[in-house]
Amino acid sequence: MILLGLLLVLGLAGLALVAFMDNDGLFTTSVGTVELFGYQVALTVGEVFLIGAAAGALLLVGLFMLFGGAGRRARRRLAARRELQAQRAENLDLKRRHESIATELAAQRAAEAGAADAEREVEAARARDAKTARDAEIEADERLSTR
């Protein structure tokens, strides 16, 4: 597509150059006077052609700048949108990780609390057994001493 556009531009430039060179009275034939910003200028056919060519070139430069800026802005918006999506995905992933870690921590704390409760129960049972053993020893001692 770019090659086709380049060939078209070069062909039209060549055609304009041939038309410009083949016209004999180009810079001698007057088209009249033109008033611009309060100044009167007598222009020839060649000067009008050159002014038109310069205006067309400036128009093309302006269009290239316009479309180039629009394309650059579109690329920036697309890049910003992609970055925002990536940040949202990362944020969602971090939230999921946080939730899973919080769940694991809660389960670990519950297990530790359960283990601590079980340990307390075991200690309480040992203490009861020790008390029962002491009570039994005291009873045995009392029985022996009463005999």
Short mmCIF file of N, CA and C in Angstrom, two decimals:
data_model
loop_
_atom_site.label_atom_id
_atom_site.label_comp_id
_atom_site.label_asym_id
_atom_site.label_seq_id
_atom_site.Cartn_x
_atom_site.Cartn_y
_atom_site.Cartn_z
N MET A 1 0.82 -1.18 0.00
CA MET A 1 0.00 0.00 0.00
C MET A 1 0.88 1.26 0.00
N ILE A 2 1.94 1.23 0.80
CA ILE A 2 2.84 2.37 0.85
C ILE A 2 3.55 2.54 -0.49
N LEU A 3 3.94 1.42 -1.06
CA LEU A 3 4.62 1.46 -2.36
C LEU A 3 3.70 2.02 -3.43
N LEU A 4 2.45 1.63 -3.41
CA LEU A 4 1.48 2.14 -4.38
C LEU A 4 1.29 3.65 -4.21
N GLY A 5 1.18 4.12 -2.98
CA GLY A 5 1.05 5.55 -2.72
C GLY A 5 2.28 6.30 -3.17
N LEU A 6 3.47 5.74 -2.93
CA LEU A 6 4.70 6.39 -3.36
C LEU A 6 4.77 6.49 -4.88
N LEU A 7 4.38 5.42 -5.58
CA LEU A 7 4.36 5.45 -7.05
C LEU A 7 3.37 6.49 -7.56
N LEU A 8 2.23 6.61 -6.93
CA LEU A 8 1.23 7.59 -7.33
C LEU A 8 1.76 9.01 -7.15
N VAL A 9 2.39 9.28 -6.01
CA VAL A 9 2.94 10.62 -5.76
C VAL A 9 4.04 10.93 -6.76
N LEU A 10 4.94 9.99 -7.00
CA LEU A 10 6.03 10.24 -7.96
C LEU A 10 5.49 10.44 -9.38
N GLY A 11 4.49 9.66 -9.76
CA GLY A 11 3.90 9.82 -11.09
C GLY A 11 3.25 11.18 -11.26
N LEU A 12 2.51 11.62 -10.26
CA LEU A 12 1.87 12.93 -10.33
C LEU A 12 2.89 14.06 -10.32
N ALA A 13 3.97 13.90 -9.54
CA ALA A 13 5.03 14.92 -9.53
C ALA A 13 5.70 14.99 -10.89
N GLY A 14 5.93 13.85 -11.51
CA GLY A 14 6.52 13.85 -12.86
C GLY A 14 5.59 14.48 -13.88
N LEU A 15 4.31 14.17 -13.81
CA LEU A 15 3.34 14.76 -14.73
C LEU A 15 3.27 16.27 -14.55
N ALA A 16 3.30 16.75 -13.32
CA ALA A 16 3.28 18.19 -13.06
C ALA A 16 4.55 18.85 -13.58
N LEU A 17 5.68 18.19 -13.44
CA LEU A 17 6.95 18.74 -13.93
C LEU A 17 6.94 18.84 -15.45
N VAL A 18 6.43 17.82 -16.12
CA VAL A 18 6.34 17.84 -17.60
C VAL A 18 5.42 18.96 -18.05
N ALA A 19 4.26 19.11 -17.39
CA ALA A 19 3.34 20.18 -17.75
C ALA A 19 3.96 21.53 -17.49
N PHE A 20 4.72 21.65 -16.44
CA PHE A 20 5.38 22.91 -16.10
C PHE A 20 6.45 23.28 -17.11
N MET A 21 7.24 22.31 -17.55
CA MET A 21 8.35 22.57 -18.47
C MET A 21 7.87 22.78 -19.91
N ASP A 22 6.79 22.14 -20.30
CA ASP A 22 6.32 22.25 -21.69
C ASP A 22 5.53 23.53 -21.97
N ASN A 23 5.12 24.20 -20.94
CA ASN A 23 4.34 25.42 -21.13
C ASN A 23 5.31 26.58 -21.36
N ASP A 24 5.34 27.13 -22.60
CA ASP A 24 6.33 28.15 -22.98
C ASP A 24 6.08 29.51 -22.31
N GLY A 25 4.90 29.96 -22.27
CA GLY A 25 4.64 31.30 -21.74
C GLY A 25 4.24 31.26 -20.28
N LEU A 26 4.81 30.35 -19.59
CA LEU A 26 4.39 30.10 -18.22
C LEU A 26 4.65 31.30 -17.31
N PHE A 27 5.83 31.89 -17.42
CA PHE A 27 6.17 32.99 -16.52
C PHE A 27 6.03 34.35 -17.20
N THR A 28 5.48 34.37 -18.39
CA THR A 28 5.28 35.65 -19.06
C THR A 28 3.81 36.00 -19.21
N THR A 29 2.94 35.00 -19.23
CA THR A 29 1.52 35.24 -19.39
C THR A 29 0.93 35.60 -18.03
N SER A 30 0.32 36.79 -17.94
CA SER A 30 -0.24 37.27 -16.70
C SER A 30 -1.67 36.78 -16.54
N VAL A 31 -2.02 36.46 -15.31
CA VAL A 31 -3.39 36.07 -15.02
C VAL A 31 -4.16 37.23 -14.42
N GLY A 32 -3.50 38.29 -14.13
CA GLY A 32 -4.15 39.46 -13.56
C GLY A 32 -3.52 39.80 -12.22
N THR A 33 -4.17 40.69 -11.52
CA THR A 33 -3.65 41.11 -10.22
C THR A 33 -4.47 40.45 -9.12
N VAL A 34 -3.77 40.13 -8.08
CA VAL A 34 -4.40 39.52 -6.92
C VAL A 34 -4.13 40.41 -5.73
N GLU A 35 -5.18 40.67 -4.94
CA GLU A 35 -5.02 41.48 -3.74
C GLU A 35 -5.01 40.55 -2.53
N LEU A 36 -3.96 40.66 -1.74
CA LEU A 36 -3.80 39.81 -0.57
C LEU A 36 -3.30 40.64 0.59
N PHE A 37 -4.04 40.73 1.66
CA PHE A 37 -3.69 41.51 2.84
C PHE A 37 -3.40 42.97 2.51
N GLY A 38 -4.14 43.54 1.59
CA GLY A 38 -3.98 44.93 1.23
C GLY A 38 -2.89 45.19 0.19
N TYR A 39 -2.22 44.16 -0.28
CA TYR A 39 -1.18 44.31 -1.29
C TYR A 39 -1.71 43.77 -2.61
N GLN A 40 -1.36 44.46 -3.70
CA GLN A 40 -1.75 43.99 -5.03
C GLN A 40 -0.53 43.39 -5.71
N VAL A 41 -0.71 42.20 -6.23
CA VAL A 41 0.40 41.49 -6.87
C VAL A 41 -0.08 41.03 -8.24
N ALA A 42 0.75 41.27 -9.27
CA ALA A 42 0.45 40.78 -10.61
C ALA A 42 1.12 39.43 -10.77
N LEU A 43 0.33 38.37 -10.93
CA LEU A 43 0.86 37.01 -10.99
C LEU A 43 0.80 36.46 -12.40
N THR A 44 1.77 35.59 -12.69
CA THR A 44 1.76 34.88 -13.96
C THR A 44 1.18 33.49 -13.73
N VAL A 45 0.96 32.75 -14.81
CA VAL A 45 0.41 31.40 -14.71
C VAL A 45 1.36 30.49 -13.93
N GLY A 46 2.64 30.60 -14.16
CA GLY A 46 3.63 29.78 -13.47
C GLY A 46 3.66 30.06 -11.99
N GLU A 47 3.56 31.33 -11.60
CA GLU A 47 3.57 31.68 -10.18
C GLU A 47 2.32 31.15 -9.48
N VAL A 48 1.17 31.23 -10.17
CA VAL A 48 -0.06 30.69 -9.60
C VAL A 48 0.09 29.17 -9.42
N PHE A 49 0.70 28.51 -10.41
CA PHE A 49 0.92 27.07 -10.31
C PHE A 49 1.83 26.74 -9.13
N LEU A 50 2.93 27.48 -8.98
CA LEU A 50 3.86 27.22 -7.88
C LEU A 50 3.22 27.50 -6.52
N ILE A 51 2.42 28.55 -6.44
CA ILE A 51 1.72 28.85 -5.19
C ILE A 51 0.75 27.72 -4.85
N GLY A 52 0.04 27.23 -5.88
CA GLY A 52 -0.88 26.11 -5.67
C GLY A 52 -0.15 24.85 -5.24
N ALA A 53 1.02 24.59 -5.85
CA ALA A 53 1.81 23.41 -5.48
C ALA A 53 2.30 23.53 -4.04
N ALA A 54 2.75 24.74 -3.66
CA ALA A 54 3.22 24.94 -2.29
C ALA A 54 2.06 24.78 -1.30
N ALA A 55 0.88 25.30 -1.66
CA ALA A 55 -0.28 25.15 -0.78
C ALA A 55 -0.66 23.68 -0.64
N GLY A 56 -0.61 22.93 -1.74
CA GLY A 56 -0.91 21.50 -1.69
C GLY A 56 0.10 20.76 -0.82
N ALA A 57 1.39 21.13 -0.95
CA ALA A 57 2.42 20.49 -0.13
C ALA A 57 2.20 20.78 1.35
N LEU A 58 1.86 22.04 1.65
CA LEU A 58 1.59 22.39 3.05
C LEU A 58 0.36 21.65 3.57
N LEU A 59 -0.65 21.49 2.71
CA LEU A 59 -1.83 20.73 3.10
C LEU A 59 -1.46 19.28 3.42
N LEU A 60 -0.62 18.67 2.58
CA LEU A 60 -0.18 17.30 2.84
C LEU A 60 0.62 17.18 4.13
N VAL A 61 1.50 18.14 4.37
CA VAL A 61 2.27 18.13 5.61
C VAL A 61 1.33 18.23 6.81
N GLY A 62 0.34 19.11 6.71
CA GLY A 62 -0.63 19.26 7.78
C GLY A 62 -1.42 17.98 8.01
N LEU A 63 -1.83 17.31 6.93
CA LEU A 63 -2.57 16.06 7.06
C LEU A 63 -1.71 14.96 7.68
N PHE A 64 -0.44 14.90 7.24
CA PHE A 64 0.47 13.91 7.84
C PHE A 64 0.63 14.16 9.34
N MET A 65 0.77 15.43 9.72
CA MET A 65 0.91 15.76 11.14
C MET A 65 -0.36 15.41 11.90
N LEU A 66 -1.51 15.70 11.31
CA LEU A 66 -2.79 15.41 11.94
C LEU A 66 -2.97 13.91 12.17
N PHE A 67 -2.78 13.13 11.11
CA PHE A 67 -2.97 11.68 11.23
C PHE A 67 -1.86 11.04 12.06
N GLY A 68 -0.66 11.58 11.96
CA GLY A 68 0.43 11.06 12.80
C GLY A 68 0.15 11.28 14.27
N GLY A 69 -0.33 12.48 14.61
CA GLY A 69 -0.68 12.77 16.00
C GLY A 69 -1.83 11.91 16.48
N ALA A 70 -2.83 11.73 15.63
CA ALA A 70 -3.97 10.89 16.00
C ALA A 70 -3.53 9.44 16.21
N GLY A 71 -2.66 8.95 15.35
CA GLY A 71 -2.15 7.58 15.50
C GLY A 71 -1.32 7.42 16.76
N ARG A 72 -0.49 8.42 17.05
CA ARG A 72 0.34 8.37 18.24
C ARG A 72 -0.55 8.38 19.49
N ARG A 73 -1.58 9.21 19.46
CA ARG A 73 -2.49 9.27 20.61
C ARG A 73 -3.23 7.94 20.78
N ALA A 74 -3.64 7.35 19.66
CA ALA A 74 -4.33 6.05 19.73
C ALA A 74 -3.40 4.98 20.30
N ARG A 75 -2.14 5.00 19.88
CA ARG A 75 -1.19 4.02 20.42
C ARG A 75 -0.96 4.23 21.91
N ARG A 76 -0.89 5.49 22.34
CA ARG A 76 -0.71 5.77 23.77
C ARG A 76 -1.92 5.30 24.57
N ARG A 77 -3.13 5.57 24.03
CA ARG A 77 -4.33 5.12 24.73
C ARG A 77 -4.37 3.61 24.82
N LEU A 78 -4.00 2.94 23.73
CA LEU A 78 -3.99 1.48 23.72
C LEU A 78 -2.97 0.95 24.74
N ALA A 79 -1.79 1.57 24.77
CA ALA A 79 -0.77 1.14 25.73
C ALA A 79 -1.24 1.40 27.17
N ALA A 80 -1.88 2.54 27.40
CA ALA A 80 -2.38 2.84 28.74
C ALA A 80 -3.48 1.86 29.13
N ARG A 81 -4.34 1.50 28.18
CA ARG A 81 -5.41 0.55 28.46
C ARG A 81 -4.82 -0.82 28.79
N ARG A 82 -3.81 -1.24 28.03
CA ARG A 82 -3.17 -2.54 28.31
C ARG A 82 -2.50 -2.53 29.67
N GLU A 83 -1.83 -1.42 30.00
CA GLU A 83 -1.17 -1.32 31.30
C GLU A 83 -2.20 -1.36 32.43
N LEU A 84 -3.33 -0.67 32.22
CA LEU A 84 -4.39 -0.68 33.23
C LEU A 84 -4.95 -2.09 33.42
N GLN A 85 -5.14 -2.80 32.32
CA GLN A 85 -5.63 -4.19 32.41
C GLN A 85 -4.62 -5.07 33.13
N ALA A 86 -3.33 -4.86 32.84
CA ALA A 86 -2.29 -5.64 33.51
C ALA A 86 -2.27 -5.34 35.00
N GLN A 87 -2.42 -4.06 35.37
CA GLN A 87 -2.45 -3.69 36.78
C GLN A 87 -3.67 -4.28 37.48
N ARG A 88 -4.82 -4.24 36.80
CA ARG A 88 -6.02 -4.82 37.39
C ARG A 88 -5.86 -6.33 37.59
N ALA A 89 -5.27 -7.00 36.59
CA ALA A 89 -5.05 -8.45 36.71
C ALA A 89 -4.08 -8.74 37.85
N GLU A 90 -3.02 -7.94 37.97
CA GLU A 90 -2.06 -8.13 39.05
C GLU A 90 -2.72 -7.87 40.40
N ASN A 91 -3.55 -6.83 40.46
CA ASN A 91 -4.27 -6.51 41.70
C ASN A 91 -5.20 -7.65 42.09
N LEU A 92 -5.91 -8.20 41.11
CA LEU A 92 -6.81 -9.33 41.38
C LEU A 92 -6.02 -10.54 41.85
N ASP A 93 -4.87 -10.79 41.22
CA ASP A 93 -4.02 -11.91 41.63
C ASP A 93 -3.52 -11.71 43.06
N LEU A 94 -3.12 -10.48 43.39
CA LEU A 94 -2.65 -10.20 44.74
C LEU A 94 -3.79 -10.37 45.76
N LYS A 95 -5.00 -9.96 45.38
CA LYS A 95 -6.14 -10.14 46.29
C LYS A 95 -6.39 -11.63 46.52
N ARG A 96 -6.32 -12.43 45.45
CA ARG A 96 -6.52 -13.87 45.59
C ARG A 96 -5.45 -14.49 46.48
N ARG A 97 -4.20 -14.07 46.27
CA ARG A 97 -3.11 -14.58 47.10
C ARG A 97 -3.32 -14.19 48.55
N HIS A 98 -3.73 -12.94 48.76
CA HIS A 98 -3.97 -12.46 50.12
C HIS A 98 -5.06 -13.29 50.78
N GLU A 99 -6.15 -13.54 50.05
CA GLU A 99 -7.24 -14.33 50.62
C GLU A 99 -6.79 -15.75 50.94
N SER A 100 -6.00 -16.36 50.04
CA SER A 100 -5.55 -17.73 50.30
C SER A 100 -4.59 -17.77 51.48
N ILE A 101 -3.71 -16.80 51.58
CA ILE A 101 -2.78 -16.75 52.71
C ILE A 101 -3.54 -16.50 54.01
N ALA A 102 -4.55 -15.60 53.95
CA ALA A 102 -5.35 -15.34 55.14
C ALA A 102 -6.10 -16.60 55.56
N THR A 103 -6.62 -17.35 54.59
CA THR A 103 -7.32 -18.60 54.90
C THR A 103 -6.36 -19.61 55.52
N GLU A 104 -5.17 -19.74 54.94
CA GLU A 104 -4.16 -20.67 55.48
C GLU A 104 -3.76 -20.26 56.89
N LEU A 105 -3.59 -18.97 57.11
CA LEU A 105 -3.21 -18.48 58.43
C LEU A 105 -4.30 -18.76 59.45
N ALA A 106 -5.55 -18.53 59.04
CA ALA A 106 -6.67 -18.80 59.94
C ALA A 106 -6.74 -20.29 60.28
N ALA A 107 -6.52 -21.15 59.27
CA ALA A 107 -6.53 -22.60 59.51
C ALA A 107 -5.38 -22.99 60.43
N GLN A 108 -4.22 -22.40 60.21
CA GLN A 108 -3.06 -22.71 61.05
C GLN A 108 -3.31 -22.26 62.49
N ARG A 109 -3.89 -21.06 62.64
CA ARG A 109 -4.19 -20.57 63.98
C ARG A 109 -5.23 -21.46 64.66
N ALA A 110 -6.23 -21.89 63.87
CA ALA A 110 -7.24 -22.79 64.44
C ALA A 110 -6.60 -24.10 64.85
N ALA A 111 -5.71 -24.63 64.03
CA ALA A 111 -5.02 -25.88 64.37
C ALA A 111 -4.16 -25.70 65.61
N GLU A 112 -3.46 -24.54 65.67
CA GLU A 112 -2.63 -24.28 66.84
C GLU A 112 -3.50 -24.11 68.08
N ALA A 113 -4.61 -23.41 67.90
CA ALA A 113 -5.53 -23.24 69.04
C ALA A 113 -6.09 -24.58 69.45
N GLY A 114 -6.42 -25.41 68.46
CA GLY A 114 -6.91 -26.76 68.77
C GLY A 114 -5.84 -27.58 69.44
N ALA A 115 -4.61 -27.47 68.99
CA ALA A 115 -3.51 -28.20 69.59
C ALA A 115 -3.26 -27.69 71.00
N ALA A 116 -3.37 -26.38 71.15
CA ALA A 116 -3.17 -25.82 72.49
C ALA A 116 -4.29 -26.28 73.42
N ASP A 117 -5.52 -26.32 72.91
CA ASP A 117 -6.63 -26.82 73.72
C ASP A 117 -6.41 -28.28 74.09
N ALA A 118 -5.99 -29.05 73.11
CA ALA A 118 -5.73 -30.48 73.36
C ALA A 118 -4.60 -30.62 74.37
N GLU A 119 -3.58 -29.79 74.24
CA GLU A 119 -2.46 -29.83 75.17
C GLU A 119 -2.93 -29.47 76.58
N ARG A 120 -3.79 -28.45 76.66
CA ARG A 120 -4.33 -28.06 77.96
C ARG A 120 -5.15 -29.20 78.56
N GLU A 121 -5.91 -29.88 77.72
CA GLU A 121 -6.71 -31.00 78.21
C GLU A 121 -5.81 -32.13 78.72
N VAL A 122 -4.73 -32.38 77.94
CA VAL A 122 -3.79 -33.43 78.36
C VAL A 122 -3.15 -33.04 79.68
N GLU A 123 -2.75 -31.78 79.82
CA GLU A 123 -2.14 -31.33 81.07
C GLU A 123 -3.15 -31.41 82.21
N ALA A 124 -4.39 -31.03 81.92
CA ALA A 124 -5.42 -31.11 82.95
C ALA A 124 -5.64 -32.57 83.35
N ALA A 125 -5.65 -33.46 82.38
CA ALA A 125 -5.82 -34.89 82.70
C ALA A 125 -4.64 -35.38 83.51
N ARG A 126 -3.43 -34.96 83.16
CA ARG A 126 -2.25 -35.36 83.95
C ARG A 126 -2.35 -34.83 85.37
N ALA A 127 -2.79 -33.55 85.43
CA ALA A 127 -2.92 -32.95 86.77
C ALA A 127 -3.96 -33.72 87.59
N ARG A 128 -5.09 -34.11 86.96
CA ARG A 128 -6.12 -34.89 87.67
C ARG A 128 -5.55 -36.24 88.10
N ASP A 129 -4.82 -36.87 87.14
CA ASP A 129 -4.22 -38.16 87.47
C ASP A 129 -3.22 -38.01 88.61
N ALA A 130 -2.41 -36.93 88.58
CA ALA A 130 -1.43 -36.70 89.64
C ALA A 130 -2.14 -36.45 90.96
N LYS A 131 -3.23 -35.66 90.90
CA LYS A 131 -3.98 -35.38 92.13
C LYS A 131 -4.61 -36.66 92.67
N THR A 132 -5.17 -37.43 91.73
CA THR A 132 -5.77 -38.70 92.14
C THR A 132 -4.71 -39.60 92.76
N ALA A 133 -3.51 -39.61 92.15
CA ALA A 133 -2.43 -40.43 92.69
C ALA A 133 -2.01 -39.93 94.05
N ARG A 134 -1.91 -38.63 94.21
CA ARG A 134 -1.54 -38.06 95.51
C ARG A 134 -2.62 -38.36 96.56
N ASP A 135 -3.87 -38.18 96.11
CA ASP A 135 -4.97 -38.49 97.03
C ASP A 135 -4.93 -39.96 97.44
N ALA A 136 -4.62 -40.80 96.45
CA ALA A 136 -4.53 -42.23 96.76
C ALA A 136 -3.39 -42.48 97.71
N GLU A 137 -2.25 -41.82 97.53
CA GLU A 137 -1.11 -41.99 98.43
C GLU A 137 -1.46 -41.48 99.83
N ILE A 138 -2.15 -40.34 99.85
CA ILE A 138 -2.53 -39.79 101.17
C ILE A 138 -3.48 -40.75 101.88
N GLU A 139 -4.42 -41.28 101.14
CA GLU A 139 -5.36 -42.25 101.74
C GLU A 139 -4.61 -43.47 102.22
N ALA A 140 -3.67 -43.90 101.36
CA ALA A 140 -2.89 -45.09 101.75
C ALA A 140 -2.07 -44.78 102.99
N ASP A 141 -1.48 -43.61 103.04
CA ASP A 141 -0.70 -43.22 104.22
C ASP A 141 -1.60 -43.13 105.45
N GLU A 142 -2.78 -42.57 105.28
CA GLU A 142 -3.72 -42.45 106.39
C GLU A 142 -4.16 -43.84 106.87
N ARG A 143 -4.37 -44.74 105.94
CA ARG A 143 -4.78 -46.11 106.33
C ARG A 143 -3.65 -46.78 107.10
N LEU A 144 -2.43 -46.53 106.58
CA LEU A 144 -1.30 -47.14 107.27
C LEU A 144 -1.10 -46.52 108.66
N SER A 145 -1.30 -45.27 108.74
CA SER A 145 -1.09 -44.61 110.02
C SER A 145 -2.20 -44.92 111.00
N THR A 146 -3.38 -45.20 110.53
CA THR A 146 -4.46 -45.56 111.43
C THR A 146 -4.37 -47.00 111.86
N ARG A 147 -3.67 -47.81 111.31
CA ARG A 147 -3.55 -49.20 111.67
C ARG A 147 -2.60 -49.34 112.71
#
